[in-house]
XYZ file of C-alpha atoms in Angstrom:
142
model
C 3.830 -20.156 -19.125
C 2.545 -16.985 -17.701
C 4.999 -13.779 -17.363
C 3.324 -11.785 -14.285
C 2.641 -15.284 -12.264
C 6.216 -16.581 -13.243
C 8.144 -13.928 -12.468
C 6.413 -11.017 -10.946
C 5.092 -10.235 -7.533
C 1.911 -8.505 -7.052
C 1.890 -5.163 -4.911
C -0.272 -2.367 -3.908
C 1.025 0.727 -5.679
C 2.342 3.192 -2.773
C 4.452 6.081 -2.223
C 6.828 3.723 -0.666
C 7.061 1.318 -3.836
C 7.088 4.154 -5.932
C 10.202 5.524 -4.381
C 12.219 2.363 -4.519
C 11.371 1.729 -7.965
C 12.526 2.971 -11.289
C 10.314 5.624 -13.285
C 7.414 3.821 -15.017
C 6.817 4.215 -18.348
C 4.395 2.491 -20.598
C 4.745 4.954 -23.508
C 1.375 7.078 -22.641
C 2.239 10.304 -20.952
C -1.156 10.454 -19.227
C -0.897 7.155 -17.792
C 2.847 7.594 -17.006
C 1.936 10.957 -15.042
C -1.125 9.348 -13.137
C 0.728 6.231 -11.811
C 3.730 8.615 -10.870
C 1.562 11.432 -9.422
C -1.696 10.547 -9.087
C -2.405 7.201 -8.035
C -2.012 7.100 -4.354
C -4.151 9.920 -3.987
C -7.257 8.128 -5.761
C -6.717 5.404 -2.947
C -6.523 8.005 -0.393
C -9.649 9.241 -1.629
C -11.250 6.106 -2.364
C -11.508 6.661 -6.020
C -9.512 3.584 -6.927
C -6.838 1.595 -5.785
C -3.759 0.895 -7.934
C -1.552 -2.166 -7.956
C 1.615 -3.042 -9.785
C 3.522 -6.131 -10.629
C 7.193 -5.891 -9.915
C 10.038 -8.155 -11.503
C 11.105 -10.779 -9.056
C 14.969 -10.437 -10.064
C 14.665 -6.634 -10.303
C 12.016 -5.643 -7.502
C 12.686 -1.743 -8.568
C 11.219 -2.354 -11.842
C 7.439 -2.098 -12.401
C 6.300 -4.448 -15.434
C 2.657 -3.536 -15.234
C 0.521 -1.049 -13.062
C -3.437 -1.386 -12.746
C -6.272 0.954 -11.165
C -9.191 -0.817 -10.245
C -12.769 0.419 -8.885
C -15.861 -0.625 -7.447
C -18.442 0.351 -10.333
C -22.253 -0.780 -11.462
C -24.036 -1.779 -14.623
C -27.308 -0.750 -15.233
C -29.534 -3.415 -16.299
C -31.194 -1.204 -18.970
C -27.537 -0.558 -20.733
C -27.422 -4.079 -21.565
C -28.578 -6.090 -24.377
C -32.121 -7.439 -24.203
C -30.666 -11.179 -23.898
C -28.285 -10.672 -21.341
C -30.893 -8.223 -19.565
C -33.423 -10.729 -19.440
C -30.694 -13.371 -18.075
C -29.757 -11.032 -15.487
C -33.132 -10.749 -14.264
C -33.688 -14.233 -14.075
C -30.942 -14.800 -11.619
C -32.429 -12.404 -8.945
C -35.177 -12.436 -6.643
C -38.444 -11.292 -8.353
C -39.930 -9.414 -5.693
C -37.172 -6.945 -5.784
C -35.507 -6.641 -9.076
C -32.280 -4.594 -9.505
C -31.953 -1.680 -11.764
C -27.825 -2.048 -11.133
C -25.572 -5.131 -11.077
C -21.988 -4.889 -9.022
C -19.016 -4.382 -11.321
C -15.235 -3.594 -11.565
C -13.926 -0.614 -13.412
C -10.384 -0.974 -14.682
C -9.693 2.612 -14.598
C -6.044 2.714 -15.699
C -3.896 -0.138 -17.361
C -0.430 0.345 -18.381
C 2.621 -2.118 -19.505
C 6.091 -0.865 -19.025
C 7.230 -0.248 -22.400
C 10.263 -2.886 -22.004
C 7.738 -5.613 -21.974
C 5.253 -4.232 -24.398
C 4.262 -6.909 -27.063
C 4.361 -9.685 -24.940
C 0.742 -10.292 -23.709
C 1.013 -8.987 -20.593
C -2.040 -6.765 -20.998
C -3.980 -9.712 -21.442
C -2.287 -11.556 -18.527
C -3.102 -8.690 -16.252
C -6.757 -8.745 -17.198
C -7.143 -12.442 -16.421
C -5.411 -11.688 -13.209
C -8.192 -8.972 -12.480
C -10.808 -11.360 -13.125
C -9.289 -13.957 -10.991
C -9.345 -11.409 -8.020
C -12.856 -10.971 -8.308
C -14.120 -14.589 -8.629
C -12.112 -15.757 -5.571
C -13.881 -16.620 -2.142
C -11.209 -14.083 -0.718
C -12.653 -11.325 -2.762
C -14.054 -8.718 -0.463
C -16.144 -6.662 -2.943
C -18.378 -9.333 -4.347
C -20.843 -11.682 -2.440
C -19.220 -15.268 -2.392
C -21.756 -16.866 -4.460
C -20.630 -15.069 -7.623
């Protein structure tokens, strides 16, 4: 049983969502401040988009918040075996120096739900977002 998928709804973290939500606290002052004050500005300036999982039984309770951004990985930063594998997948006429990636810039779990595997479940959810055919960032072939 997965807590987030069974008990929560996924939303973009907007000023409207924050206005109707209890203050989010994960126990890290920097993260708490980011989600409360900076996340919507990050989205406005296209630096990253923040999402949250809200509890179905109490939508004012944010269980988990996360910020994701487009990023890339330099091929020469990869271990040799992975670098060779990635090179074998691409067109040899025009080798790539960077590969698309996703940056998870911020991730926080409400301290009321800490120690329940919610952070790991959120990471699995993010992977699923970018490997689905509805993904707008990565090509469908990935």
